[in-house]
Structure formats: C-alpha cells, structure tokens
Coordinates of C-alpha atoms and ligand atoms in Angstrom, one line a residue:
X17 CA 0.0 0.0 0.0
X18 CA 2.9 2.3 0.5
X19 CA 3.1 2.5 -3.2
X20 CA -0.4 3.8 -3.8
X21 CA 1.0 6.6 -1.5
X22 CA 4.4 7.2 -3.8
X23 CA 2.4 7.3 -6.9
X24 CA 0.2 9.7 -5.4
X25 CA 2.8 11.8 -4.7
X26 CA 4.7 11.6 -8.0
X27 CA 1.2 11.9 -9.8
X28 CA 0.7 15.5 -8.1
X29 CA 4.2 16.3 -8.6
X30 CA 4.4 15.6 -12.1
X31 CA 0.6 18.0 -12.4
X32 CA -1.1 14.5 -14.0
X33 CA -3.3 15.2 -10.7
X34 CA -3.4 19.0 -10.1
X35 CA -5.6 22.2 -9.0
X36 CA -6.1 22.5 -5.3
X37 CA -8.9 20.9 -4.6
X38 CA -8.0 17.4 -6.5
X39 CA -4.8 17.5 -5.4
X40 CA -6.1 17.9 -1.5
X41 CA -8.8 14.5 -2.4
X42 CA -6.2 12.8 -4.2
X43 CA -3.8 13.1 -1.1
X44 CA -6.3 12.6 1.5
X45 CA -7.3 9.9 -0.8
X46 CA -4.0 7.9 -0.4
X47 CA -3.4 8.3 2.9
X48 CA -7.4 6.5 3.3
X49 CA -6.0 3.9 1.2
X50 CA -2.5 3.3 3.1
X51 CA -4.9 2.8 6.0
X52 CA -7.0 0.3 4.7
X53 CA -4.3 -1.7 3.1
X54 CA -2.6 -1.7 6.7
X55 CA -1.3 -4.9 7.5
X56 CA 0.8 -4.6 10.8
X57 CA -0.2 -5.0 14.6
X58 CA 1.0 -1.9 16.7
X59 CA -0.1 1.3 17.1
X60 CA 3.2 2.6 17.3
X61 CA 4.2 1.2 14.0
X62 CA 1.1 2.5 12.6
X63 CA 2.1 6.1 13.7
X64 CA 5.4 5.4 12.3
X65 CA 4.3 4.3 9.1
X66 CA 1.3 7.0 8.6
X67 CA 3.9 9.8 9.5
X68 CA 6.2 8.8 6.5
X69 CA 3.3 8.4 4.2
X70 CA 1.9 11.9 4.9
X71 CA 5.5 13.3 4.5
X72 CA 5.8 11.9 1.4
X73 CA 2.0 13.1 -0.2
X74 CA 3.3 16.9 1.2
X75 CA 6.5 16.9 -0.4
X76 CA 5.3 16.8 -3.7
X77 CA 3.8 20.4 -4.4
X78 CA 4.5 23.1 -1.3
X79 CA 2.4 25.7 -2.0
X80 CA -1.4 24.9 -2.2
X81 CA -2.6 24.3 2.0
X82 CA -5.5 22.2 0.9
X83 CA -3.2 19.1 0.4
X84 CA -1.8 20.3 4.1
X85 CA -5.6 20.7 5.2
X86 CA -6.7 17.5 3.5
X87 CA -4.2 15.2 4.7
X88 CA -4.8 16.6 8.3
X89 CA -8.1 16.2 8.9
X90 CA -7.7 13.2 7.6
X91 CA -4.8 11.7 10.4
X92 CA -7.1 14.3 12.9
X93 CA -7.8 11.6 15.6
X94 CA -4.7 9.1 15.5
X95 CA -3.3 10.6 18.6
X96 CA -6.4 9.8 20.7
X97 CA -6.6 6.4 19.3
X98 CA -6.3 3.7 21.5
X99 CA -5.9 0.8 18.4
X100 CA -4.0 0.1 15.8
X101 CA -8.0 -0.8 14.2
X102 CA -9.1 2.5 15.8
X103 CA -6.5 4.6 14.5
X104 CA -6.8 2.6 10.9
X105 CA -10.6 3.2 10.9
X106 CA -10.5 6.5 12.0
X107 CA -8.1 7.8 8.4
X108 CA -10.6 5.8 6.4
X109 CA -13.5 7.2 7.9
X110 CA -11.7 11.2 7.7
X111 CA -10.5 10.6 4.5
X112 CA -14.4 9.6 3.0
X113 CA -15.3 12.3 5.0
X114 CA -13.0 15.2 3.5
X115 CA -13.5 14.0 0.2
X116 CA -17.0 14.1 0.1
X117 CA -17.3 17.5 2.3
X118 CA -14.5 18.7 -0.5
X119 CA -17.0 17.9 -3.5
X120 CA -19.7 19.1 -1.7
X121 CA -18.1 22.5 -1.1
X122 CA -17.2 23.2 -4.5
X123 CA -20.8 22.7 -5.6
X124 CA -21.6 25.0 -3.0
X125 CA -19.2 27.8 -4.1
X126 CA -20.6 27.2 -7.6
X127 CA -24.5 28.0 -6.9
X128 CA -23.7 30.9 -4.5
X129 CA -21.0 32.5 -7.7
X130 CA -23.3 32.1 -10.3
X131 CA -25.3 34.8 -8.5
X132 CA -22.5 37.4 -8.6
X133 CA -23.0 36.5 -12.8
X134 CA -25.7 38.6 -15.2
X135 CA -27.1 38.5 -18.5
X136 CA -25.2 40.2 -20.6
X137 CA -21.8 39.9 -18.5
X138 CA -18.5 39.5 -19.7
X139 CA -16.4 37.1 -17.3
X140 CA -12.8 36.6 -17.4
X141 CA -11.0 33.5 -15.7
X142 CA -7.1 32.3 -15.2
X143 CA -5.8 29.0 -15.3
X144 CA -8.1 26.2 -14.7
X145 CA -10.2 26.5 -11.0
X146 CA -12.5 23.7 -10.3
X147 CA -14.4 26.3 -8.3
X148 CA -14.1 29.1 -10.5
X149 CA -15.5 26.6 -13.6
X150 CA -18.2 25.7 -11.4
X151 CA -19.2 29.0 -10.5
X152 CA -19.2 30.0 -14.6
X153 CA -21.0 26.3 -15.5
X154 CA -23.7 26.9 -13.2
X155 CA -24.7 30.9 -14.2
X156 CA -24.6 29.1 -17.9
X157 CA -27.0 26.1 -16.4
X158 CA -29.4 28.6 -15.0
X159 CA -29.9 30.2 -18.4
X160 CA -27.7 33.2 -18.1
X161 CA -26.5 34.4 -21.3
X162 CA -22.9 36.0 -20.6
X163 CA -19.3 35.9 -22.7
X164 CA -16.2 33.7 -21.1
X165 CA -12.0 35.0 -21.8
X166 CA -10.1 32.2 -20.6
X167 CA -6.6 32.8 -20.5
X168 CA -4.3 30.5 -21.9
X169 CA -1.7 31.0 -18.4
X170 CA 1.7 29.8 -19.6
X171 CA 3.7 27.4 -19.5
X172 CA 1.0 24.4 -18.5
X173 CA -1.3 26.0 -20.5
X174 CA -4.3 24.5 -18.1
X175 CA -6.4 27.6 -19.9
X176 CA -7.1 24.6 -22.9
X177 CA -8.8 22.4 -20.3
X178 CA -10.7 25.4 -19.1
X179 CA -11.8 26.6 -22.6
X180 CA -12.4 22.9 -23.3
X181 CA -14.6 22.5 -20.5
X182 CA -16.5 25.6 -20.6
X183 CA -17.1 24.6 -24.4
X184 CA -18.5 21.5 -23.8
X185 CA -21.1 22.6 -21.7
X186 CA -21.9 25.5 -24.1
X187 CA -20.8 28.6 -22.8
X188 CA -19.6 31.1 -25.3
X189 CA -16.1 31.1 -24.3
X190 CA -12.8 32.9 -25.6
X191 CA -9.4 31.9 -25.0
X192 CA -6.6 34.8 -24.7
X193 CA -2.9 34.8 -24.2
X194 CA -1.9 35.5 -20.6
X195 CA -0.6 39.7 -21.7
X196 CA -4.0 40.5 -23.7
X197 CA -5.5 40.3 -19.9
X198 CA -4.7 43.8 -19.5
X199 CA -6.6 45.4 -23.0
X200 CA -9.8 42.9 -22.4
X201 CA -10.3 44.1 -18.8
X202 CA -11.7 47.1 -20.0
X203 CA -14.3 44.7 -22.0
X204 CA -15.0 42.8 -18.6
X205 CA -17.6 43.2 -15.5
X206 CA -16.5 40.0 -13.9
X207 CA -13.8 37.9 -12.7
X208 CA -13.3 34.7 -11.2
X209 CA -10.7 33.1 -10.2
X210 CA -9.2 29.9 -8.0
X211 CA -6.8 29.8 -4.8
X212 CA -4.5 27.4 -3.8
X213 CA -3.8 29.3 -0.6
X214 CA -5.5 31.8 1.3
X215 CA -3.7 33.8 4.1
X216 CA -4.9 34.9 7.3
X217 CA -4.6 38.3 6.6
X218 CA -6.8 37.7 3.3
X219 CA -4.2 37.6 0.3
X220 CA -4.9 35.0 -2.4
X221 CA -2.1 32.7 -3.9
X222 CA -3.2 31.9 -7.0
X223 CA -1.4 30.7 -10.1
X224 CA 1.0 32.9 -11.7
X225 CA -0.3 35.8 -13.1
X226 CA -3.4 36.3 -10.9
X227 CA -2.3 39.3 -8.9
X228 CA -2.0 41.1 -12.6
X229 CA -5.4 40.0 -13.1
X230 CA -6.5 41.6 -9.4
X231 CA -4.3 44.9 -10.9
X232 CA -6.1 44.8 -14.1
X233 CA -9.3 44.8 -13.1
X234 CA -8.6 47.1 -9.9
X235 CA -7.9 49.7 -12.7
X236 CA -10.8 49.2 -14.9
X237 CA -12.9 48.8 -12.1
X238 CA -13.6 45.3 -12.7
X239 CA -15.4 43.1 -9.8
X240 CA -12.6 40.2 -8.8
X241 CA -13.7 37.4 -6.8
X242 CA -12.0 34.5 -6.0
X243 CA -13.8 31.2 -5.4
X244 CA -12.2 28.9 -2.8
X245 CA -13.1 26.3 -0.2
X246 CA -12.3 27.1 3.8
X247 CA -10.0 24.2 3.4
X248 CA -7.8 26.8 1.2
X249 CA -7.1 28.9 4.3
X250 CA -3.8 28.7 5.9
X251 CA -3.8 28.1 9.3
X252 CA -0.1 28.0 9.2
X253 CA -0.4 31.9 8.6
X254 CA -2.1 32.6 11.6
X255 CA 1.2 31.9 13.3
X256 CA 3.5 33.9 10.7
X257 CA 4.5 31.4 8.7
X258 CA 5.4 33.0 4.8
X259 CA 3.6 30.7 1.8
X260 CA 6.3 29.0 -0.2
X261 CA 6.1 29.9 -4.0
X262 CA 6.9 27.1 -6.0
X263 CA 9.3 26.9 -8.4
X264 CA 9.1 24.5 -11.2
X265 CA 11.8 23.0 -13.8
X266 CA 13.5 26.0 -16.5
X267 CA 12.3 22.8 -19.1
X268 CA 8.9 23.8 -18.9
X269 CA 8.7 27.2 -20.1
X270 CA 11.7 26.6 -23.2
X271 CA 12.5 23.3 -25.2
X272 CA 16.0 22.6 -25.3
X273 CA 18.4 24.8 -27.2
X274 CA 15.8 27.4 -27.7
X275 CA 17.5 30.2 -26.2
X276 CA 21.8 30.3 -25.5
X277 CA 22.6 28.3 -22.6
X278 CA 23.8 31.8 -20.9
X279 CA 20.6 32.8 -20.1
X280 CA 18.1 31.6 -16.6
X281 CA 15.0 31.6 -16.3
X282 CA 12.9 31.9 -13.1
X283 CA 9.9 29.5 -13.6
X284 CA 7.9 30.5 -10.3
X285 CA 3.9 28.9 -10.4
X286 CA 2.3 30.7 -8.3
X287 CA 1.9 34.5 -6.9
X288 CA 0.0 36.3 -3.8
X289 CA -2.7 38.8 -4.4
X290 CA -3.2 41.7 -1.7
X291 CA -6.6 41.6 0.3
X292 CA -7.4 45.5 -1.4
X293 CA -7.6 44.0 -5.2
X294 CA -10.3 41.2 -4.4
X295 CA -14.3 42.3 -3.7
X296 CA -15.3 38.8 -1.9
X297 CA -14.3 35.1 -1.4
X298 CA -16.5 32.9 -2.5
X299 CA -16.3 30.1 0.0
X300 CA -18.9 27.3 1.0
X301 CA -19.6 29.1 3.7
X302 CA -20.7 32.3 2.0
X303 CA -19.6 35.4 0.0
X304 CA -17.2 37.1 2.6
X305 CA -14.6 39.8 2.4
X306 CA -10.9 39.0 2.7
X307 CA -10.6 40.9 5.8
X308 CA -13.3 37.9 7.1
X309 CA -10.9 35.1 6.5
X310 CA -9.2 35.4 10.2
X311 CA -12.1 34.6 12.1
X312 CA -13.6 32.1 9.6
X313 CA -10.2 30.4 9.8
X314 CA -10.8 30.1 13.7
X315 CA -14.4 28.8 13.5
X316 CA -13.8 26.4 10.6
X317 CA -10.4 25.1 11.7
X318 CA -11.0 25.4 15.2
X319 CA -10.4 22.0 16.0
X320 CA -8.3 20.8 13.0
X321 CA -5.9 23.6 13.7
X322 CA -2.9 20.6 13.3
X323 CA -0.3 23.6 13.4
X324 CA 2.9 23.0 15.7
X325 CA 5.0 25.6 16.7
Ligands
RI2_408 P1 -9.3 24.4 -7.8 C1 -4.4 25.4 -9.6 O1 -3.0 25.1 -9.4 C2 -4.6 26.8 -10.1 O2 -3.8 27.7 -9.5 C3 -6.0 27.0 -9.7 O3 -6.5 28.3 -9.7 C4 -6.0 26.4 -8.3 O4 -5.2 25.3 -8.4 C5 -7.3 26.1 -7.7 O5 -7.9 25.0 -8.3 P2 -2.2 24.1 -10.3 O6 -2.4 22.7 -9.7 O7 -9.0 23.8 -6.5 O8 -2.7 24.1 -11.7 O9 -10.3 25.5 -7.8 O10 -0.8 24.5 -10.2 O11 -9.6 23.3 -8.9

C-alpha cells in the first residue's frame, strides 16, 4: 500500500493530478488507502508508518494548504486512538469524510458565484479553478446568457482544459494569451478566479499571473472574486509562517536549445494577491470579504488547527 502513497505523490508532482482541490482528495485519498491496506499489529508502528506516508504526499507540491488541510483532517484523531484498528478506521473514515465535504463545497461555491453573474456579463477566468469553472457552468446552467476569456496562463497551458470545459457545456467562451488580460479588462464586469492558498490576513495565492489580473481589473474597475473552499485557508499563517512559492523546472517554459545556454530563467507557479484588489471570497460558507478570513479560519479550523510551533 505504500506504493499507492508514492504514486500519489509523483502523480501531483508531475501536475497529472493538479488544481487544489484534487490534489487535497487525491492526497487525502492515499493516505485512506494506506490505511485500509494496513497490515501490521501496533499502534506505534502505525504512527510510524502513517507519519512517513503523509511526509511523502506533502513533499510533492508546497504551495497549495488544501493538500496540508486535506491530509490533516484526515490523520485528525490518530493521537487519541487507542488501536492500531481504531487509529486505521479512524483515516478511512476522515478521508471519506473530506473528500465528500471537498466535493460538496465546490458545488456549493458554484451556486452561490453564479449569483455574482448577469445577462449580458463579460467574465474573465485564469488558469483552470474547479471552483471558479463551477461558479461560470452553473450561471450558464441557469440560463444566463454571458461571454467567457479564458486565459491560456503559460507554461502548462491549463487555460485549454478550461476553454475545453467551458465549451463543452456551451458557454460562449474565448481563449486569450496570458498579456491581452490587460486590454480585455476594459471589456470585462467580472472575474473569477481559484486559490490554492488563502492567508490569514486575506491575500490570495493563486497561479502565476493572478495578482496582474486583481491589478487589471482594480484599474478598470472590474469586480474580482475568488472562489475557494475554507480548506484553502492557511492556518499555518495565523502563526506567521510566509507561503512558499513554487518553483518548477526551467524545461517547462523553453524546449531545449531554444535560447543560448547563458541565459536563466525563473519559472515560479504561483503568486500572492493583496486583500485591497479582491471584492469577496466565494467560500462554502458564504460570500465574505478577505478581511473575514481570520475569524472564519478560527471557526472552521478550530479544532483541526494541526499547526505546531
Ligand atoms: P481548484 C491550480 O493550481 C490553479 O492555480 C487553480 O487556480 C488552483 O489550483 C485552484 O484550483 P495548479 O495545480 O481547487 O494548476 O479550484 O498549479 O480546482
């Protein structure tokens, strides 16, 4: 079973699973599975082996919480377990559990967004957001007529599963490349985006490229929402800890011997948007302002607060 848990990992490394939320299921997921598939007789190896397990799903992506969140409340209630069956039934049980709240919250986010959207409307979107495609399927399922610019958001490109998605369920739906955001925005109302991680203090990390989005649209006076589940918010920011940004391999934005070897690139995935660019945070728990996510953070997390000084 320890190999279901390595695949995982290299599977979300490698981006063949990827966007917040899957990636958070998908780990979760794993660690459910090395639990069931548990064949030894102590506790204490238990512990042992479920520590190494979970170290190995969060080393491979730092930056989106949710996998942190995910596989958390997931090993929540090892420590009080009395059994090695107790403990084992108890990361089954949390992992079922997160899964199904996780899929449950993103339809959520997506019936109270497609409020925010209007006949008429013309919504922008980056990357590709589970929650943010919900949010844009579900105005389109209730009727609304409204126009789509997808960005294509270099170098994965995940703006062709967006547009690809968005066409399939019939929404009118143009895909730009990631500098024409600036000169649509003026042609804009709306725009939704995803989060990986959500700070205490109410930035949004977001795929590369979002916080020129947030500037873009602060400018033309463009609504900016971002749609995220509560398991997006860092609790790990409550106590001061910085978000890492990732950086991926240089081979992903040129081929090889595209440019003179003399020359580095800087390949980071993912950037932080202040609180003061984004009008609301579309969460499962409601529409709420950045400067909200503290004390939702407390009352959500409360008791899955896992952070350790
Ligand atoms: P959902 C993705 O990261 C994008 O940044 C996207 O906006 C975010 O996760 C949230 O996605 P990546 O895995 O959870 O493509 O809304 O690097 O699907």
């Amino acid at each position: 079973m320890q190999d279901i848990v390595a695949e995982t990992a290299e599977s979300i490394r490698n981006m063949t699973i990827r966007g917040a939320g899957r990636i958070a299921r998908a780990g979760a997921g794993a660690i459910g599975a090395f639990a069931e598939g548990y064949t030894g007789n102590t506790l204490e190896g238990f512990r042992t082996d479920l520590d190494e397990a979970v170290r190995t799903i969060l080393a491979s992506r730092p930056t989106a919480v949710s996998l942190w969140n995910g596989v958390h409340s997931t090993i929540r209630d090892v420590d009080s377990s009395s059994s090695v069956d107790q403990a084992r039934e108890s990361v089954i049980r949390n992992a079922a559990d997160f899964c199904a709240r996780s899929e449950k919250a993103v339809e959520t986010i997506a019936r109270i967004g497609a409020k925010r959207i209007e006949d008429g409307d013309t919504v922008m979107t980056h990357c590709n957001s589970s929650a943010a495609v919900g949010v844009i399927e579900e105005a389109h399922r209730q009727g609304k007529e409204f126009r789509v610019f997808a960005t294509e958001s270099r170098p994965w490109r995940q703006g062709i599963l967006t547009v690809t998605q968005l066409a399939e369920a019939g929404v009118d739906v143009t895909l730009i490349i990631d500098s024409a955001v600036r000169y649509v925005m003026n042609d804009t109302d709306k725009v939704f985006v995803g989060a990986d991680t959500i700070t205490s203090h109410g930035a949004v990390i977001n795929k590369i490229g979002t916080s020129q989005l947030a500037l873009a649209a602060h400018e033309a006076r463009t609504q900016f929402y971002v749609c995220g589940e509560t398991y997006k918010f860092s609790p790990m920011t409550m106590a001061g800890d910085m978000v890492e940004i990732e950086e991926r391999e240089t081979s992903e934005v040129v081929g090889p011997g595209e440019i003179p070897d003399s020359v580095k690139i800087y390949n980071p995935v993912f950037d932080s948007t202040p609180a003061q660019y984004i009008d609301a945070i579309i969460t499962e728990v409601g529409m709420v302002p950045p400067t909200a996510v503290y004390s939702i953070m407390v009352r959500q997390l409360g008791d899955a607060v896992f952070y350790k000084e």
